[in-house]
Short mmCIF file of C-alpha atoms in Angstrom, two decimals:
data_model
loop_
_atom_site.label_atom_id
_atom_site.label_comp_id
_atom_site.label_asym_id
_atom_site.label_seq_id
_atom_site.Cartn_x
_atom_site.Cartn_y
_atom_site.Cartn_z
CA MET Z 1 14.76 13.25 -44.84
CA SER Z 2 15.13 10.11 -46.62
CA LEU Z 3 12.06 7.72 -47.44
CA THR Z 4 13.43 4.84 -46.35
CA ASP Z 5 16.18 4.40 -43.47
CA ARG Z 6 18.14 1.47 -43.87
CA ILE Z 7 18.52 0.01 -40.32
CA ALA Z 8 14.48 0.31 -40.95
CA GLN Z 9 14.35 -1.22 -43.60
CA GLY Z 10 17.12 -4.37 -42.41
CA LEU Z 11 15.79 -4.92 -39.66
CA GLU Z 12 12.87 -5.69 -41.93
CA ALA Z 13 14.81 -7.60 -44.47
CA GLY Z 14 15.74 -10.47 -41.94
CA TRP Z 15 19.12 -8.98 -40.35
CA LYS Z 16 20.57 -10.78 -37.20
CA VAL Z 17 20.08 -8.39 -34.93
CA THR Z 18 19.12 -9.11 -31.29
CA ASP Z 19 17.88 -7.73 -28.01
CA ALA Z 20 19.75 -9.79 -25.64
CA THR Z 21 16.87 -9.19 -23.03
CA THR Z 22 14.84 -11.56 -24.96
CA LEU Z 23 17.60 -14.66 -24.73
CA THR Z 24 18.07 -17.24 -21.95
CA ASP Z 25 20.43 -17.82 -19.41
CA ASN Z 26 23.41 -19.84 -20.50
CA GLN Z 27 23.31 -19.93 -24.35
CA THR Z 28 25.87 -19.96 -26.57
CA HIS Z 29 26.48 -18.14 -29.98
CA GLU Z 30 29.55 -18.66 -32.38
CA ALA Z 31 31.15 -16.47 -35.13
CA ASP Z 32 34.41 -16.52 -37.09
CA VAL Z 33 35.14 -13.36 -34.59
CA VAL Z 34 33.40 -11.84 -32.16
CA ILE Z 35 33.41 -7.74 -31.80
CA VAL Z 36 32.81 -6.37 -28.33
CA GLY Z 37 31.90 -2.46 -29.17
CA THR Z 38 30.03 -0.80 -32.35
CA GLY Z 39 31.78 2.40 -32.22
CA ALA Z 40 34.95 3.93 -34.92
CA GLY Z 41 36.60 0.64 -34.05
CA GLY Z 42 34.04 -2.02 -34.10
CA GLY Z 43 31.64 -1.21 -36.90
CA THR Z 44 34.85 -0.60 -38.93
CA THR Z 45 36.65 -3.87 -38.30
CA ALA Z 46 32.90 -5.46 -38.65
CA GLU Z 47 32.90 -4.87 -42.04
CA ILE Z 48 35.96 -5.10 -42.94
CA LEU Z 49 35.83 -8.75 -41.89
CA ALA Z 50 32.49 -9.56 -43.14
CA LYS Z 51 32.96 -9.01 -46.39
CA SER Z 52 36.49 -10.92 -46.48
CA GLY Z 53 34.07 -13.41 -45.69
CA LEU Z 54 34.05 -14.34 -42.09
CA SER Z 55 31.49 -14.55 -39.93
CA VAL Z 56 31.09 -11.93 -37.23
CA ILE Z 57 29.23 -10.96 -33.70
CA LEU Z 58 28.92 -7.75 -32.63
CA VAL Z 59 28.56 -7.00 -28.77
CA GLU Z 60 27.32 -3.83 -27.66
CA GLU Z 61 26.04 -2.51 -24.42
CA GLY Z 62 24.03 0.24 -25.70
CA ARG Z 63 21.06 0.01 -27.43
CA LEU Z 64 19.85 -0.13 -30.69
CA TYR Z 65 18.54 3.19 -31.88
CA TYR Z 66 17.87 5.07 -35.25
CA GLN Z 67 16.60 7.12 -37.48
CA LYS Z 68 12.70 7.02 -35.91
CA ASP Z 69 14.12 7.83 -32.79
CA PHE Z 70 16.21 10.58 -33.28
CA LYS Z 71 14.46 13.83 -32.41
CA MET Z 72 16.66 16.46 -31.20
CA ASP Z 73 15.96 16.24 -27.58
CA GLU Z 74 18.52 16.43 -25.11
CA LEU Z 75 16.63 14.75 -22.23
CA THR Z 76 15.92 11.90 -23.98
CA SER Z 77 19.15 11.47 -25.62
CA TYR Z 78 21.29 12.12 -23.63
CA ALA Z 79 19.53 9.63 -20.83
CA ASN Z 80 19.65 7.13 -23.81
CA LEU Z 81 23.24 7.57 -25.90
CA TYR Z 82 25.49 8.34 -23.33
CA GLN Z 83 27.59 6.48 -21.35
CA GLU Z 84 26.00 6.52 -17.75
CA GLY Z 85 23.04 8.83 -18.95
CA MET Z 86 25.92 11.25 -19.91
CA SER Z 87 26.53 11.54 -16.16
CA ARG Z 88 30.47 9.92 -16.56
CA VAL Z 89 32.94 11.38 -14.42
CA THR Z 90 36.47 10.82 -12.86
CA LYS Z 91 37.01 9.49 -9.88
CA ASP Z 92 37.12 13.07 -8.29
CA GLY Z 93 34.24 14.32 -10.00
CA ALA Z 94 36.39 16.87 -11.94
CA ILE Z 95 36.60 16.05 -15.35
CA ALA Z 96 33.04 14.87 -17.36
CA ILE Z 97 33.57 12.05 -20.10
CA LEU Z 98 30.88 12.39 -23.00
CA GLN Z 99 30.92 8.71 -24.55
CA GLY Z 100 28.40 7.02 -26.79
CA ARG Z 101 26.95 3.74 -25.27
CA CYS Z 102 24.50 2.41 -28.03
CA VAL Z 103 24.98 0.94 -31.51
CA GLY Z 104 27.31 3.18 -33.54
CA GLY Z 105 29.10 4.02 -30.55
CA SER Z 106 30.04 8.07 -29.99
CA THR Z 107 30.29 7.90 -33.97
CA THR Z 108 26.28 8.15 -33.75
CA VAL Z 109 26.78 11.29 -31.20
CA ASN Z 110 30.19 12.57 -31.99
CA TRP Z 111 29.87 16.80 -33.71
CA THR Z 112 30.93 14.98 -36.38
CA SER Z 113 34.52 16.32 -36.50
CA SER Z 114 36.74 14.10 -38.55
CA PHE Z 115 40.59 14.50 -38.27
CA ARG Z 116 43.06 12.10 -39.33
CA THR Z 117 45.75 11.40 -36.36
CA PRO Z 118 48.08 13.95 -36.82
CA ALA Z 119 51.05 13.22 -38.65
CA PRO Z 120 53.68 14.74 -35.33
CA THR Z 121 51.30 11.94 -33.18
CA LEU Z 122 52.17 9.28 -35.21
CA ASN Z 123 55.96 10.18 -35.10
CA HIS Z 124 56.01 10.46 -31.70
CA TRP Z 125 54.24 6.79 -31.16
CA ALA Z 126 56.99 5.26 -33.87
CA SER Z 127 60.20 6.70 -32.35
CA ARG Z 128 59.00 6.69 -28.24
CA PHE Z 129 57.08 3.10 -29.07
CA GLY Z 130 58.70 1.64 -32.27
CA LEU Z 131 55.13 1.41 -33.73
CA ASP Z 132 56.79 1.67 -37.23
CA ASP Z 133 53.96 0.51 -38.84
CA LEU Z 134 51.44 3.69 -37.68
CA THR Z 135 54.03 6.03 -39.63
CA PRO Z 136 52.11 8.67 -41.66
CA ALA Z 137 53.18 6.91 -45.04
CA SER Z 138 51.87 3.28 -43.69
CA MET Z 139 48.56 5.19 -42.39
CA LYS Z 140 47.99 7.26 -45.36
CA PRO Z 141 46.03 4.38 -47.33
CA TRP Z 142 43.28 3.46 -44.37
CA PHE Z 143 42.67 7.23 -43.79
CA ASP Z 144 41.94 7.81 -47.35
CA GLY Z 145 39.55 5.00 -47.24
CA ARG Z 146 38.37 6.04 -44.14
CA GLU Z 147 37.54 8.84 -45.69
CA GLN Z 148 35.89 7.97 -48.85
CA ARG Z 149 33.79 5.62 -47.07
CA HIS Z 150 32.79 7.86 -44.49
CA ASN Z 151 32.00 10.95 -47.48
CA ILE Z 152 34.79 13.01 -44.86
CA GLU Z 153 35.51 16.69 -46.14
CA PRO Z 154 35.94 19.98 -45.23
CA TRP Z 155 32.68 21.30 -44.47
CA LEU Z 156 31.71 23.67 -47.51
CA ALA Z 157 28.86 25.70 -46.00
CA GLU Z 158 29.63 29.27 -44.35
CA PRO Z 159 29.92 28.42 -40.82
CA ASN Z 160 27.41 28.78 -38.28
CA VAL Z 161 28.15 32.16 -35.57
CA ASN Z 162 29.56 30.75 -33.07
CA ASN Z 163 32.09 29.13 -35.28
CA ASP Z 164 32.72 32.00 -36.86
CA ILE Z 165 33.64 33.73 -34.07
CA LEU Z 166 36.50 31.50 -33.93
CA ARG Z 167 37.53 32.62 -37.07
CA GLN Z 168 37.28 36.21 -37.06
CA GLY Z 169 39.34 36.13 -33.51
CA CYS Z 170 42.18 34.33 -35.12
CA GLU Z 171 42.41 37.23 -38.20
CA ALA Z 172 42.35 39.62 -36.01
CA LEU Z 173 45.20 38.12 -34.30
CA GLY Z 174 47.10 36.59 -36.96
CA TRP Z 175 46.71 32.96 -35.95
CA SER Z 176 46.68 29.92 -37.85
CA TRP Z 177 42.75 28.99 -38.53
CA GLU Z 178 41.37 25.97 -40.97
CA VAL Z 179 38.04 24.65 -41.86
CA ILE Z 180 37.08 20.80 -39.88
CA PRO Z 181 36.52 17.82 -42.24
CA ARG Z 182 32.92 16.59 -41.26
CA ASN Z 183 31.63 12.88 -41.70
CA VAL Z 184 28.33 14.38 -44.00
CA LYS Z 185 26.59 13.57 -46.63
CA GLY Z 186 23.18 16.08 -47.72
CA CYS Z 187 23.44 17.90 -44.31
CA TRP Z 188 20.58 19.93 -43.60
CA ASN Z 189 22.94 22.14 -41.25
CA LEU Z 190 20.37 21.71 -38.14
CA GLY Z 191 23.50 21.08 -35.22
CA TYR Z 192 21.74 18.50 -33.43
CA CYS Z 193 24.12 15.98 -34.01
CA GLY Z 194 24.76 14.95 -30.19
CA THR Z 195 21.35 13.60 -30.20
CA GLY Z 196 21.84 11.52 -32.87
CA CYS Z 197 20.90 12.57 -36.25
CA PRO Z 198 16.87 12.95 -37.63
CA THR Z 199 18.13 12.81 -41.50
CA ASN Z 200 20.73 10.25 -41.95
CA ALA Z 201 23.16 12.48 -42.88
CA LYS Z 202 25.92 12.01 -40.64
CA GLN Z 203 27.93 8.72 -41.77
CA SER Z 204 28.38 7.15 -38.46
CA MET Z 205 29.14 3.66 -37.70
CA LEU Z 206 25.26 3.44 -37.55
CA VAL Z 207 24.57 3.69 -41.00
CA THR Z 208 27.64 2.99 -43.40
CA THR Z 209 30.12 0.31 -41.52
CA ILE Z 210 26.94 -1.78 -39.31
CA PRO Z 211 24.76 -1.94 -41.84
CA GLY Z 212 27.21 -3.14 -44.74
CA ALA Z 213 28.16 -6.04 -41.88
CA LEU Z 214 25.00 -6.73 -41.26
CA ASN Z 215 23.98 -7.57 -45.03
CA LYS Z 216 27.16 -9.80 -45.31
CA GLN Z 217 25.06 -12.34 -42.15
CA SER Z 218 26.99 -10.85 -39.52
CA GLY Z 219 24.89 -10.70 -35.76
CA LEU Z 220 24.07 -8.17 -33.49
CA ILE Z 221 23.59 -8.40 -30.24
CA TYR Z 222 22.81 -5.37 -27.75
CA ASN Z 223 22.00 -4.77 -24.59
CA ALA Z 224 24.67 -6.77 -23.74
CA ARG Z 225 27.66 -5.97 -21.71
CA ALA Z 226 30.79 -8.08 -22.36
CA GLU Z 227 31.44 -9.14 -18.94
CA ARG Z 228 34.76 -11.17 -19.15
CA LEU Z 229 36.93 -12.64 -21.68
CA ILE Z 230 36.97 -16.60 -21.86
CA ILE Z 231 40.35 -17.66 -21.30
CA GLU Z 232 41.89 -20.74 -21.19
CA GLY Z 233 46.11 -21.17 -20.76
CA GLU Z 234 47.00 -18.94 -23.38
CA LYS Z 235 43.93 -18.30 -25.49
CA VAL Z 236 40.74 -16.37 -25.36
CA LEU Z 237 38.01 -18.08 -26.62
CA GLY Z 238 35.58 -15.68 -26.63
CA VAL Z 239 33.08 -13.23 -23.98
CA GLU Z 240 31.33 -14.13 -21.41
CA VAL Z 241 27.85 -11.40 -21.47
CA THR Z 242 25.19 -10.17 -19.51
CA ALA Z 243 22.20 -9.27 -20.55
CA LEU Z 244 20.58 -6.05 -19.09
CA ASN Z 245 17.23 -4.58 -18.92
CA SER Z 246 15.87 -1.08 -19.82
CA ASP Z 247 17.60 0.21 -16.68
CA TYR Z 248 20.92 -0.79 -18.02
CA LYS Z 249 20.99 -3.13 -15.23
CA PRO Z 250 21.92 -7.07 -15.23
CA ASN Z 251 18.68 -9.09 -15.60
CA GLY Z 252 19.92 -12.18 -14.30
CA ASN Z 253 20.52 -13.98 -17.64
CA MET Z 254 24.27 -14.56 -19.13
CA PHE Z 255 25.18 -16.35 -22.52
CA SER Z 256 28.59 -16.85 -24.06
CA VAL Z 257 29.97 -15.67 -27.55
CA LYS Z 258 32.39 -18.17 -28.51
CA ALA Z 259 34.78 -17.62 -31.33
CA PRO Z 260 38.77 -18.37 -32.11
CA HIS Z 261 39.63 -14.80 -32.63
CA VAL Z 262 38.11 -11.85 -30.01
CA VAL Z 263 38.25 -8.11 -31.07
CA MET Z 264 38.23 -5.62 -28.45
CA SER Z 265 36.83 -2.18 -29.95
CA CYS Z 266 35.19 -0.88 -26.23
CA GLY Z 267 37.46 1.91 -25.72
CA GLY Z 268 40.23 3.52 -23.32
CA ILE Z 269 37.51 3.13 -20.27
CA ASN Z 270 35.19 0.20 -21.09
CA GLY Z 271 38.42 -1.80 -22.43
CA PRO Z 272 40.78 -1.92 -19.37
CA ALA Z 273 38.06 -2.72 -17.16
CA LEU Z 274 37.22 -5.46 -19.72
CA LEU Z 275 40.69 -6.81 -19.04
CA LEU Z 276 40.45 -6.00 -15.60
CA ARG Z 277 36.80 -7.84 -14.92
CA SER Z 278 38.61 -10.64 -16.49
CA ASP Z 279 41.97 -11.30 -15.07
CA ALA Z 280 43.89 -11.15 -18.24
CA PRO Z 281 47.66 -11.60 -17.72
CA ASP Z 282 49.40 -8.38 -17.25
CA PRO Z 283 52.84 -8.87 -16.37
CA LYS Z 284 54.46 -5.92 -17.16
CA LYS Z 285 51.41 -4.57 -14.90
CA ARG Z 286 49.96 -2.25 -17.51
CA VAL Z 287 46.70 -2.54 -17.72
CA GLY Z 288 44.64 0.07 -16.73
CA LYS Z 289 47.74 2.20 -17.51
CA ARG Z 290 48.14 5.32 -19.12
CA THR Z 291 44.99 6.39 -20.12
CA PHE Z 292 44.72 9.77 -22.30
CA PHE Z 293 42.34 11.91 -22.21
CA HIS Z 294 42.59 15.31 -23.78
CA PRO Z 295 41.10 17.74 -21.15
CA VAL Z 296 39.08 21.15 -22.31
CA ALA Z 297 39.11 24.31 -20.82
CA PHE Z 298 35.97 26.21 -21.54
CA ASN Z 299 35.61 30.00 -22.54
CA PHE Z 300 32.41 31.68 -22.68
CA ALA Z 301 31.56 35.36 -23.55
CA GLN Z 302 28.16 37.13 -24.18
CA PHE Z 303 27.49 39.33 -27.71
CA ASP Z 304 25.47 41.71 -28.78
CA GLU Z 305 24.95 40.13 -31.94
CA LEU Z 306 22.97 37.42 -32.21
CA ILE Z 307 24.80 33.76 -32.04
CA ASP Z 308 22.00 31.26 -31.30
CA PRO Z 309 25.03 28.63 -30.68
CA TYR Z 310 22.34 25.53 -30.85
CA TYR Z 311 22.03 25.65 -34.43
CA GLY Z 312 24.24 24.93 -37.55
CA ALA Z 313 26.83 22.64 -38.01
CA PRO Z 314 28.25 22.06 -34.10
CA GLN Z 315 31.95 22.51 -35.45
CA SER Z 316 33.17 23.80 -38.77
CA ILE Z 317 35.77 25.95 -37.62
CA TYR Z 318 39.51 25.01 -35.49
CA SER Z 319 42.62 26.57 -35.15
CA ASP Z 320 46.21 24.67 -34.62
CA HIS Z 321 48.15 27.61 -33.77
CA TYR Z 322 49.18 26.49 -30.49
CA GLN Z 323 48.66 23.09 -31.26
CA TRP Z 324 52.21 22.11 -32.69
CA LEU Z 325 54.22 25.50 -33.99
CA ASN Z 326 54.03 27.63 -31.79
CA VAL Z 327 54.05 25.72 -28.64
CA THR Z 328 57.71 25.40 -26.37
CA GLY Z 329 56.71 22.74 -23.90
CA PRO Z 330 55.07 19.12 -23.97
CA ALA Z 331 51.08 20.36 -24.20
CA GLY Z 332 49.92 22.10 -26.85
CA TYR Z 333 46.61 22.92 -27.72
CA LYS Z 334 43.75 22.62 -30.49
CA LEU Z 335 41.18 25.16 -30.97
CA GLU Z 336 37.34 24.86 -31.56
CA ALA Z 337 33.62 26.26 -31.11
CA THR Z 338 31.21 24.02 -29.31
CA PRO Z 339 27.66 24.04 -29.10
CA LEU Z 340 25.63 25.55 -26.72
CA HIS Z 341 22.20 23.67 -26.92
CA PRO Z 342 19.81 24.50 -23.67
CA GLY Z 343 20.77 21.52 -21.99
CA LEU Z 344 24.05 21.24 -22.71
CA ALA Z 345 25.09 24.49 -21.39
CA ALA Z 346 22.44 24.13 -17.94
CA VAL Z 347 25.13 22.11 -16.89
CA LEU Z 348 28.31 24.25 -18.51
CA PHE Z 349 27.76 26.76 -16.67
CA MET Z 350 28.19 25.39 -13.44
CA GLY Z 351 25.51 28.14 -11.62
CA HIS Z 352 22.94 28.50 -9.25
CA GLY Z 353 20.10 30.86 -8.90
CA GLY Z 354 19.73 34.04 -9.76
CA ARG Z 355 22.75 34.37 -11.58
CA HIS Z 356 22.58 31.25 -13.57
CA TYR Z 357 18.60 32.34 -14.67
CA GLU Z 358 20.61 35.35 -16.22
CA ASP Z 359 23.01 33.57 -18.18
CA MET Z 360 20.92 30.85 -19.35
CA GLY Z 361 18.16 34.16 -20.73
CA ASN Z 362 21.27 35.27 -22.19
CA LEU Z 363 21.85 31.53 -24.17
CA PRO Z 364 21.11 33.21 -27.76
CA ASN Z 365 23.89 35.76 -27.09
CA THR Z 366 26.82 33.40 -25.68
CA ASN Z 367 29.70 31.86 -27.41
CA LEU Z 368 31.96 28.67 -26.22
CA LEU Z 369 34.88 28.34 -27.43
CA LEU Z 370 37.33 25.41 -25.86
CA ALA Z 371 41.01 24.40 -25.56
CA LEU Z 372 41.74 20.93 -26.84
CA ILE Z 373 44.65 20.00 -24.70
CA ARG Z 374 47.18 17.73 -26.04
CA ASP Z 375 48.46 15.19 -23.89
CA GLY Z 376 50.82 12.09 -23.27
CA PHE Z 377 53.68 13.35 -24.67
CA ASP Z 378 55.86 13.78 -21.64
CA GLU Z 379 56.80 11.29 -19.42
CA GLU Z 380 55.77 13.52 -16.26
CA SER Z 381 52.34 12.96 -17.96
CA PRO Z 382 51.46 9.55 -17.26
CA GLY Z 383 47.99 9.41 -18.36
CA ALA Z 384 44.43 8.51 -16.17
CA SER Z 385 44.44 5.01 -14.40
CA ILE Z 386 41.33 2.60 -14.89
CA GLU Z 387 40.39 0.85 -11.81
CA LEU Z 388 36.84 -1.40 -11.05
CA ALA Z 389 33.82 -0.03 -8.70
CA GLY Z 390 32.44 -3.08 -6.86
CA ASP Z 391 29.73 -3.65 -8.85
CA GLY Z 392 32.94 -4.31 -11.85
CA SER Z 393 32.19 -0.75 -13.92
CA PRO Z 394 35.33 1.07 -14.85
CA VAL Z 395 36.25 4.19 -12.48
CA VAL Z 396 38.50 7.20 -14.29
CA ASP Z 397 40.92 7.85 -11.59
#
């Protein structure tokens, strides 16, 4: 483990980091740019703009957790680091949504799989929606730069047994498989990436671009929910923000962050919700429409051999055999292995009573593969809709 943590070091050196619970009502903060969200989009944008000389304020709904807080403990990590305490689901409760709610966003809790947007996807967007700036050739220098910044490269260590089963199965069936690129540096191969990296090996926004921006005199306000955009005429002038208490409920104080430029990097769920709360102009009635997830089908198997699916790099092998080349319809799928920590397994098994007790007892011998379905390429698949609950929070239909 590193002797000095970048976050602790920066806080001690006087970074402009503020817990919104300490702010009084009706304050106004100003910058050249306000960025809502500190995940992959927000963190990257903040560093690039800060290095260009602009003053930036990052607004984050979650809290600031870092190395000292990451103890490989599912109970506290899921409650603290994930949206709605890891209980965010679709309106009908059928699909669970694992999404980060902390400084660094989902990059703080993801399993380090770091893929480029596939060329067929970029080409589809370019041809279907006229987004010519998103062709593979146009995006290549950006992908190259991000891979260098976050040390993204194929995992060179041997896969854990959970992932190696996928490799063995593909080879037995004659299917193609590849090694997953991971955004890590000096990884200890612990396997608990989803609870926050305790060694700072994961090159998330938390330890890369956010420190990069804060070192350039940017500001970070956390425990702060962007309530609505400040819109006057055709201009967005800033964001009205609600301070949150320890239970992520409004503490009664609101403040504003004014800036001539506002960047929304709060994701495909919270982003549309922010626009809906703001009564943003929507002449085409598209706000909250065409929100695409990638539904995942799980496949559990029990083996005689020891799997220990909770140890080692969570994901290191994948197969796109039925993603593009061997697909006759509009929806292919990516095959990956999934880590099975006890808390996560207890939920995914969806059992109860004696059978659940038996399944949990067999966890060391259990393998889990997933088929991640490619969605959004067919007119008959219009995507999800984002609505607002009575308290203004997003609902995924």
